[in-house]
Amino acid sequence: MDKQTSILLIYTGGTIGMINDPETGALRAFDFEHISAQVPALKRFGYKIHSISFEKPIDSSDIHPKVWIKLAKIIQENHDKYDGFVILHGTDTMSYSASALSFMLENLHKPVIFTGSQLPIETIRTDGKENIITSIEIAAAKRNGKPIVPEVCVYFENYLYRGNRTRKYNAEYFDAFESPNYPPLANVGIHIKYNYDAIHYPRHDKLIKINKKLDSNIGVLKLFPGIKKEFVQAVLSTKELKAVVMETFGSGNGPTDDWFIKLLKEAIDKGIIILNITQCNAGSVELGRYETSARFTEIGVVSGGDMTTEAAITKLMFLLGQNLTISELKNYLQKSIAGEITLTNDY
Ligand code: ASP
């Protein structure tokens, strides 16, 4: 007889399990029992569904790299015991967490699906029930005895995305996430239609390894017309700063003022990495396409291609924790580690 499919549900917090605080009226995290009681349909799958709940569920705005390490350890310890994992997580930082885990979980062979909801599960119109139920179905799905989606994903409102390609773009509607530069891994309607060509399948069966060292000595510098020298200077002289995600205009452009280029160059010469990510929702950095980015190439700014800011930040944290030389690090930034970047020759 076939082994019963088993899923581990990990509840970290987020709106999905929140209730209105009777005193303040604000939403606050509640315990997991609350969720499981709200979705009795889970029992009808016939799967073995075990759950782990954070002792103190958190609003995902309080997520910290320490929580990613905790999640990575839970998945490593249970990797061989379960067919798939579903992580219930607040939507606000879900894309950061999914991106981080995609780098931290090396040789992942099982689905790790992040989901949550825009309305608490006890609300009549909640989107949470469908999100949990479909995520579990996807985490359990197999083809020829192998998991269909052995990746870290985000499932939300009818779409399954590669986690490190997503961003939360909508704080109102149920379709809170988008993946502007990579197609969905599955579209969910009456049928779950998997996009097999877009899913990454491991080419070997090495044991899962987790990378627990993350270095958050990084910053984000969002450019805007009229940005002041003092502000850029203050950011770049941050103590212990090792890397900056510089959010630029269009295809990677920025001001050509001498003071600006000089400050960037001084930082790069000190060994600080400047990674260029576009402020646009979709598309890619193309250094040198315009004169306004050509100088970035000359001074050693690194192109982040079409990575999201969420992927860029967590990839830097991960790479900075790996004891690499600056040139190795710059090299990896432009390579795909977990499908987070489209390589130029893929276009
Ligand atoms: N503030 C909540 C959180 O991210 C929002 C949500 O879950 O949708 O935890």
Coordinates of C-alpha atoms and ligand atoms in Angstrom, one line a residue:
M1 CA 0.0 0.0 0.0
D2 CA 1.2 3.5 -0.8
K3 CA 2.6 5.5 2.1
Q4 CA 0.2 8.1 3.4
T5 CA 1.1 11.5 2.1
S6 CA 2.3 13.7 4.9
I7 CA 2.5 17.5 5.2
L8 CA 4.0 19.7 7.8
L9 CA 2.2 22.9 8.4
I10 CA 4.3 25.6 10.1
Y11 CA 2.4 28.5 11.6
T12 CA 4.5 31.6 12.1
G13 CA 1.7 34.2 12.5
G14 CA 0.2 36.8 10.2
T15 CA -3.3 38.0 9.5
I16 CA -4.5 34.5 8.7
G17 CA -4.6 33.6 12.4
M18 CA -5.3 37.1 13.8
I19 CA -8.3 38.3 15.8
N20 CA -9.5 41.7 16.8
D21 CA -8.2 42.6 20.2
P22 CA -11.4 43.4 22.2
E23 CA -9.7 46.3 23.9
T24 CA -7.8 48.1 21.2
G25 CA -9.7 46.8 18.1
A26 CA -6.3 46.2 16.4
L27 CA -5.5 42.9 14.8
R28 CA -3.2 40.7 16.8
A29 CA -1.8 37.2 16.3
F30 CA -3.8 34.3 17.8
D31 CA -2.8 30.7 18.4
F32 CA -2.8 27.9 15.8
E33 CA -5.7 26.0 17.3
H34 CA -7.8 28.8 16.2
I35 CA -6.8 28.2 12.5
S36 CA -7.1 24.4 12.5
A37 CA -10.6 24.6 14.1
Q38 CA -11.6 27.0 11.3
V39 CA -10.6 24.7 8.5
P40 CA -12.1 21.3 9.3
A41 CA -12.0 20.5 5.6
L42 CA -8.3 19.8 6.0
K43 CA -9.2 16.4 7.5
R44 CA -10.9 15.4 4.3
F45 CA -7.7 15.3 2.3
G46 CA -6.8 12.0 3.9
Y47 CA -3.2 13.2 4.3
K48 CA -1.2 13.1 7.6
I49 CA -1.1 16.8 8.4
H50 CA 1.1 17.7 11.4
S51 CA 1.5 21.2 12.6
I52 CA 4.1 23.2 14.4
S53 CA 3.2 26.6 15.7
F54 CA 5.5 29.4 16.8
E55 CA 5.1 29.7 20.5
K56 CA 4.5 33.4 20.0
P57 CA 3.0 33.9 16.5
I58 CA 4.3 37.2 15.0
D59 CA 3.1 39.8 12.7
S60 CA 5.5 39.4 9.8
S61 CA 6.7 43.0 10.1
D62 CA 8.6 41.6 13.1
I63 CA 10.3 38.9 11.0
H64 CA 14.1 38.8 11.4
P65 CA 16.9 36.7 9.9
K66 CA 16.8 34.7 13.2
V67 CA 13.3 33.5 12.3
W68 CA 14.5 32.4 8.8
I69 CA 17.2 30.3 10.5
K70 CA 14.6 28.8 12.8
L71 CA 12.4 27.9 9.8
A72 CA 15.3 26.5 7.8
K73 CA 16.2 24.2 10.8
I74 CA 12.6 23.0 11.1
I75 CA 12.6 22.1 7.4
Q76 CA 16.0 20.4 7.5
E77 CA 15.1 18.3 10.5
N78 CA 11.8 17.2 8.9
H79 CA 12.9 17.1 5.3
D80 CA 12.8 13.3 5.1
K81 CA 9.8 12.8 7.3
Y82 CA 7.3 14.8 5.2
D83 CA 6.3 15.0 1.5
G84 CA 5.9 18.8 1.7
F85 CA 5.8 21.9 3.8
V86 CA 3.3 24.7 4.1
I87 CA 4.4 27.8 6.0
L88 CA 1.6 30.2 7.2
H89 CA 3.2 33.6 7.3
G90 CA 2.0 37.2 7.2
T91 CA 1.9 38.8 3.8
D92 CA 3.9 41.9 4.6
T93 CA 7.3 40.3 4.5
M94 CA 6.4 36.9 2.9
S95 CA 8.5 37.6 -0.2
Y96 CA 11.5 38.4 1.9
S97 CA 11.1 35.2 3.9
A98 CA 10.5 33.0 0.8
S99 CA 13.5 34.6 -0.9
A100 CA 15.8 34.0 2.1
L101 CA 14.7 30.4 2.5
S102 CA 15.3 29.8 -1.2
F103 CA 19.0 30.6 -0.7
M104 CA 19.3 29.0 2.7
L105 CA 17.9 25.6 1.8
E106 CA 20.4 24.0 -0.5
N107 CA 19.5 20.8 -2.3
L108 CA 15.8 21.1 -1.4
H109 CA 13.8 18.2 -2.9
K110 CA 10.4 19.0 -1.4
P111 CA 7.9 21.7 -1.8
V112 CA 8.0 24.6 0.7
I113 CA 4.9 26.7 0.1
F114 CA 4.4 30.0 1.8
T115 CA 0.9 31.3 2.2
G116 CA -1.3 33.5 4.3
S117 CA -4.3 35.7 3.8
Q118 CA -5.5 39.3 3.6
L119 CA -8.5 38.6 5.9
P120 CA -8.3 36.6 9.1
I121 CA -9.5 33.0 8.8
E122 CA -12.5 33.6 11.1
T123 CA -13.9 36.3 8.8
I124 CA -16.7 35.0 6.6
R125 CA -15.1 36.3 3.4
T126 CA -11.6 35.1 4.3
D127 CA -9.2 34.2 1.5
G128 CA -7.3 32.1 4.0
K129 CA -9.2 28.9 3.7
E130 CA -8.7 28.5 -0.1
N131 CA -5.0 29.6 0.3
I132 CA -4.3 26.9 2.9
I133 CA -6.2 24.2 1.2
T134 CA -4.7 24.7 -2.2
S135 CA -1.2 25.1 -0.7
I136 CA -1.5 21.8 1.0
E137 CA -2.7 20.1 -2.2
I138 CA 0.2 21.6 -4.1
A139 CA 2.7 20.6 -1.4
A140 CA 1.4 17.0 -1.6
A141 CA 1.3 16.8 -5.4
K142 CA 3.5 14.2 -7.1
R143 CA 4.2 13.1 -10.6
N144 CA 6.0 9.7 -11.2
G145 CA 6.5 9.5 -7.4
K146 CA 8.4 12.8 -7.2
P147 CA 7.1 16.2 -5.9
I148 CA 5.8 18.3 -8.7
V149 CA 7.2 21.6 -7.2
P150 CA 10.4 21.0 -5.2
E151 CA 10.9 24.7 -4.7
V152 CA 10.3 27.5 -2.2
C153 CA 7.1 29.1 -3.4
V154 CA 4.4 31.6 -2.6
Y155 CA 0.9 30.5 -3.2
F156 CA -1.7 33.2 -3.1
E157 CA -5.1 33.8 -4.8
N158 CA -4.9 31.3 -7.7
Y159 CA -1.2 31.6 -8.4
L160 CA 1.8 29.6 -7.4
Y161 CA 4.9 31.6 -7.8
R162 CA 8.6 31.0 -7.3
G163 CA 9.1 32.7 -3.9
N164 CA 12.2 34.7 -4.7
R165 CA 10.5 36.2 -7.8
T166 CA 7.6 37.7 -5.8
R167 CA 6.7 41.0 -4.2
K168 CA 3.7 42.1 -2.2
Y169 CA 2.2 44.7 -4.4
N170 CA -1.3 45.0 -3.1
A171 CA -2.5 45.8 0.4
E172 CA -6.2 45.8 -0.5
Y173 CA -7.1 43.0 -2.9
F174 CA -6.8 39.3 -2.4
D175 CA -4.2 38.9 -5.2
A176 CA -1.5 40.5 -3.0
F177 CA 1.5 39.1 -4.8
E178 CA 3.0 39.4 -8.2
S179 CA 6.0 37.8 -10.0
P180 CA 6.6 40.4 -12.7
N181 CA 9.7 38.8 -14.2
Y182 CA 8.9 35.1 -14.0
P183 CA 5.8 33.1 -15.0
P184 CA 3.6 31.4 -12.4
L185 CA 4.7 27.8 -11.5
A186 CA 1.0 27.0 -11.5
N187 CA -2.4 28.6 -12.3
V188 CA -5.2 27.5 -10.1
G189 CA -8.8 27.4 -11.3
I190 CA -11.0 24.4 -11.6
H191 CA -7.8 22.5 -12.3
I192 CA -4.3 23.1 -10.9
K193 CA -2.3 23.6 -14.1
Y194 CA 1.4 23.2 -13.4
N195 CA 3.8 25.1 -15.7
Y196 CA 6.4 22.2 -15.7
D197 CA 8.9 24.1 -17.9
A198 CA 9.1 26.9 -15.4
I199 CA 9.7 24.6 -12.3
H200 CA 13.2 23.9 -11.3
Y201 CA 14.0 20.2 -10.7
P202 CA 17.2 19.2 -8.8
R203 CA 19.7 17.4 -11.0
H204 CA 21.1 15.3 -8.2
D205 CA 20.0 13.8 -4.9
K206 CA 22.5 15.3 -2.5
L207 CA 21.3 15.7 1.1
I208 CA 19.6 18.9 2.0
K209 CA 22.0 21.4 3.6
I210 CA 21.1 24.6 5.3
N211 CA 23.1 27.8 5.2
K212 CA 22.6 29.4 8.5
K213 CA 25.0 32.3 8.3
L214 CA 23.4 35.5 7.2
D215 CA 25.0 38.9 7.4
S216 CA 22.7 41.9 7.5
N217 CA 25.3 44.7 7.4
I218 CA 23.6 46.0 4.3
G219 CA 21.4 48.9 3.3
V220 CA 19.0 50.0 0.6
L221 CA 19.5 53.4 -1.1
K222 CA 16.5 54.4 -3.1
L223 CA 17.3 57.2 -5.6
F224 CA 15.0 60.1 -6.2
P225 CA 15.4 63.3 -8.2
G226 CA 16.9 65.9 -5.9
I227 CA 18.6 63.3 -3.5
K228 CA 21.1 65.2 -1.3
K229 CA 24.8 64.5 -1.1
E230 CA 24.6 64.5 2.8
F231 CA 22.0 61.8 2.7
V232 CA 24.0 59.5 0.3
Q233 CA 27.1 60.2 2.3
A234 CA 25.4 59.3 5.6
V235 CA 24.1 56.0 4.1
L236 CA 27.5 55.0 2.6
S237 CA 29.4 55.8 5.8
T238 CA 27.2 53.5 7.9
K239 CA 29.4 51.6 10.3
E240 CA 30.3 48.0 9.2
L241 CA 28.3 48.5 6.0
K242 CA 29.3 45.7 3.5
A243 CA 26.7 46.1 0.7
V244 CA 24.0 48.4 -0.6
V245 CA 21.1 47.6 -2.8
M246 CA 20.8 50.8 -4.9
E247 CA 17.3 51.2 -6.3
T248 CA 17.7 53.1 -9.6
F249 CA 15.5 54.5 -12.3
G250 CA 14.3 52.5 -15.3
S251 CA 16.9 50.1 -16.7
G252 CA 19.4 51.0 -14.0
N253 CA 20.0 54.7 -14.4
G254 CA 20.9 57.4 -11.8
P255 CA 22.2 60.9 -11.6
T256 CA 25.4 61.7 -13.3
D257 CA 26.6 64.4 -10.8
D258 CA 30.2 64.1 -10.1
W259 CA 29.7 64.1 -6.3
F260 CA 27.4 61.2 -6.6
I261 CA 29.7 59.0 -8.7
K262 CA 32.6 60.0 -6.5
L263 CA 30.8 58.9 -3.3
L264 CA 29.8 55.6 -4.9
K265 CA 33.4 55.0 -6.2
E266 CA 34.9 55.7 -2.7
A267 CA 32.5 53.2 -1.2
I268 CA 33.3 50.6 -3.8
D269 CA 37.1 51.2 -3.3
K270 CA 36.6 50.5 0.4
G271 CA 35.1 47.1 -0.5
I272 CA 31.4 48.0 -0.2
I273 CA 29.3 46.3 -2.9
I274 CA 26.8 48.4 -4.7
L275 CA 24.1 46.3 -6.3
N276 CA 21.9 48.0 -8.9
I277 CA 18.2 47.0 -8.9
T278 CA 15.5 48.9 -10.8
Q279 CA 12.7 50.7 -9.1
C280 CA 10.4 49.5 -11.9
N281 CA 8.0 46.7 -11.1
A282 CA 9.1 44.7 -14.1
G283 CA 12.1 44.5 -16.4
S284 CA 15.8 44.5 -15.8
V285 CA 18.8 46.6 -15.1
E286 CA 21.0 47.0 -18.3
L287 CA 24.1 48.8 -17.4
G288 CA 25.5 50.9 -20.1
R289 CA 22.3 51.2 -22.1
Y290 CA 22.1 54.9 -21.3
E291 CA 24.9 57.2 -20.5
T292 CA 23.3 57.6 -17.0
S293 CA 24.3 54.1 -16.1
A294 CA 27.5 53.8 -18.1
R295 CA 29.5 55.5 -15.3
F296 CA 28.2 52.9 -12.9
T297 CA 29.9 50.2 -14.9
E298 CA 33.1 52.1 -15.0
I299 CA 33.3 52.4 -11.2
G300 CA 32.3 48.8 -10.5
V301 CA 28.6 48.9 -9.6
V302 CA 27.2 45.4 -10.0
S303 CA 24.1 44.8 -12.1
G304 CA 21.3 43.0 -10.2
G305 CA 19.5 42.1 -13.5
D306 CA 15.8 41.6 -13.0
M307 CA 16.0 40.6 -9.3
T308 CA 13.4 42.0 -7.0
T309 CA 14.7 44.1 -4.1
E310 CA 13.5 41.3 -1.7
A311 CA 15.6 38.7 -3.5
A312 CA 18.6 41.1 -3.8
I313 CA 18.6 41.9 -0.1
T314 CA 18.3 38.3 1.1
K315 CA 20.8 37.1 -1.5
L316 CA 23.3 39.6 -0.2
M317 CA 22.7 38.6 3.4
F318 CA 23.3 35.0 2.3
L319 CA 26.4 35.6 0.2
L320 CA 28.0 37.9 2.8
G321 CA 27.6 35.0 5.3
Q322 CA 29.6 32.6 3.1
N323 CA 33.2 33.9 3.5
L324 CA 33.7 34.7 -0.1
T325 CA 36.1 37.2 -1.6
I326 CA 34.6 40.3 -3.1
S327 CA 35.1 39.2 -6.6
E328 CA 33.5 35.8 -5.9
L329 CA 30.6 37.5 -4.3
K330 CA 30.2 39.9 -7.2
N331 CA 30.3 36.9 -9.5
Y332 CA 27.6 35.0 -7.6
L333 CA 25.4 38.1 -7.5
Q334 CA 25.1 37.9 -11.2
K335 CA 24.5 34.2 -11.3
S336 CA 21.3 32.3 -10.5
I337 CA 21.5 30.5 -7.2
A338 CA 17.9 29.6 -6.8
G339 CA 16.3 30.9 -10.0
E340 CA 16.1 34.5 -8.7
I341 CA 17.6 36.2 -11.7
T342 CA 17.1 35.8 -15.4
L343 CA 20.5 35.5 -17.0
T344 CA 20.9 37.8 -20.0
N345 CA 21.3 35.0 -22.5
D346 CA 18.0 33.5 -21.3
Y347 CA 16.1 36.4 -22.9
Ligands
ASP1 N1 0.6 42.6 9.1 C1 0.3 41.3 8.6 C2 1.6 40.4 8.6 O1 2.3 40.6 7.6 C3 -0.4 41.3 7.3 C4 -0.8 40.0 6.7 O2 -0.6 38.9 7.3 O3 -1.4 40.0 5.6 O4 1.8 39.7 9.5

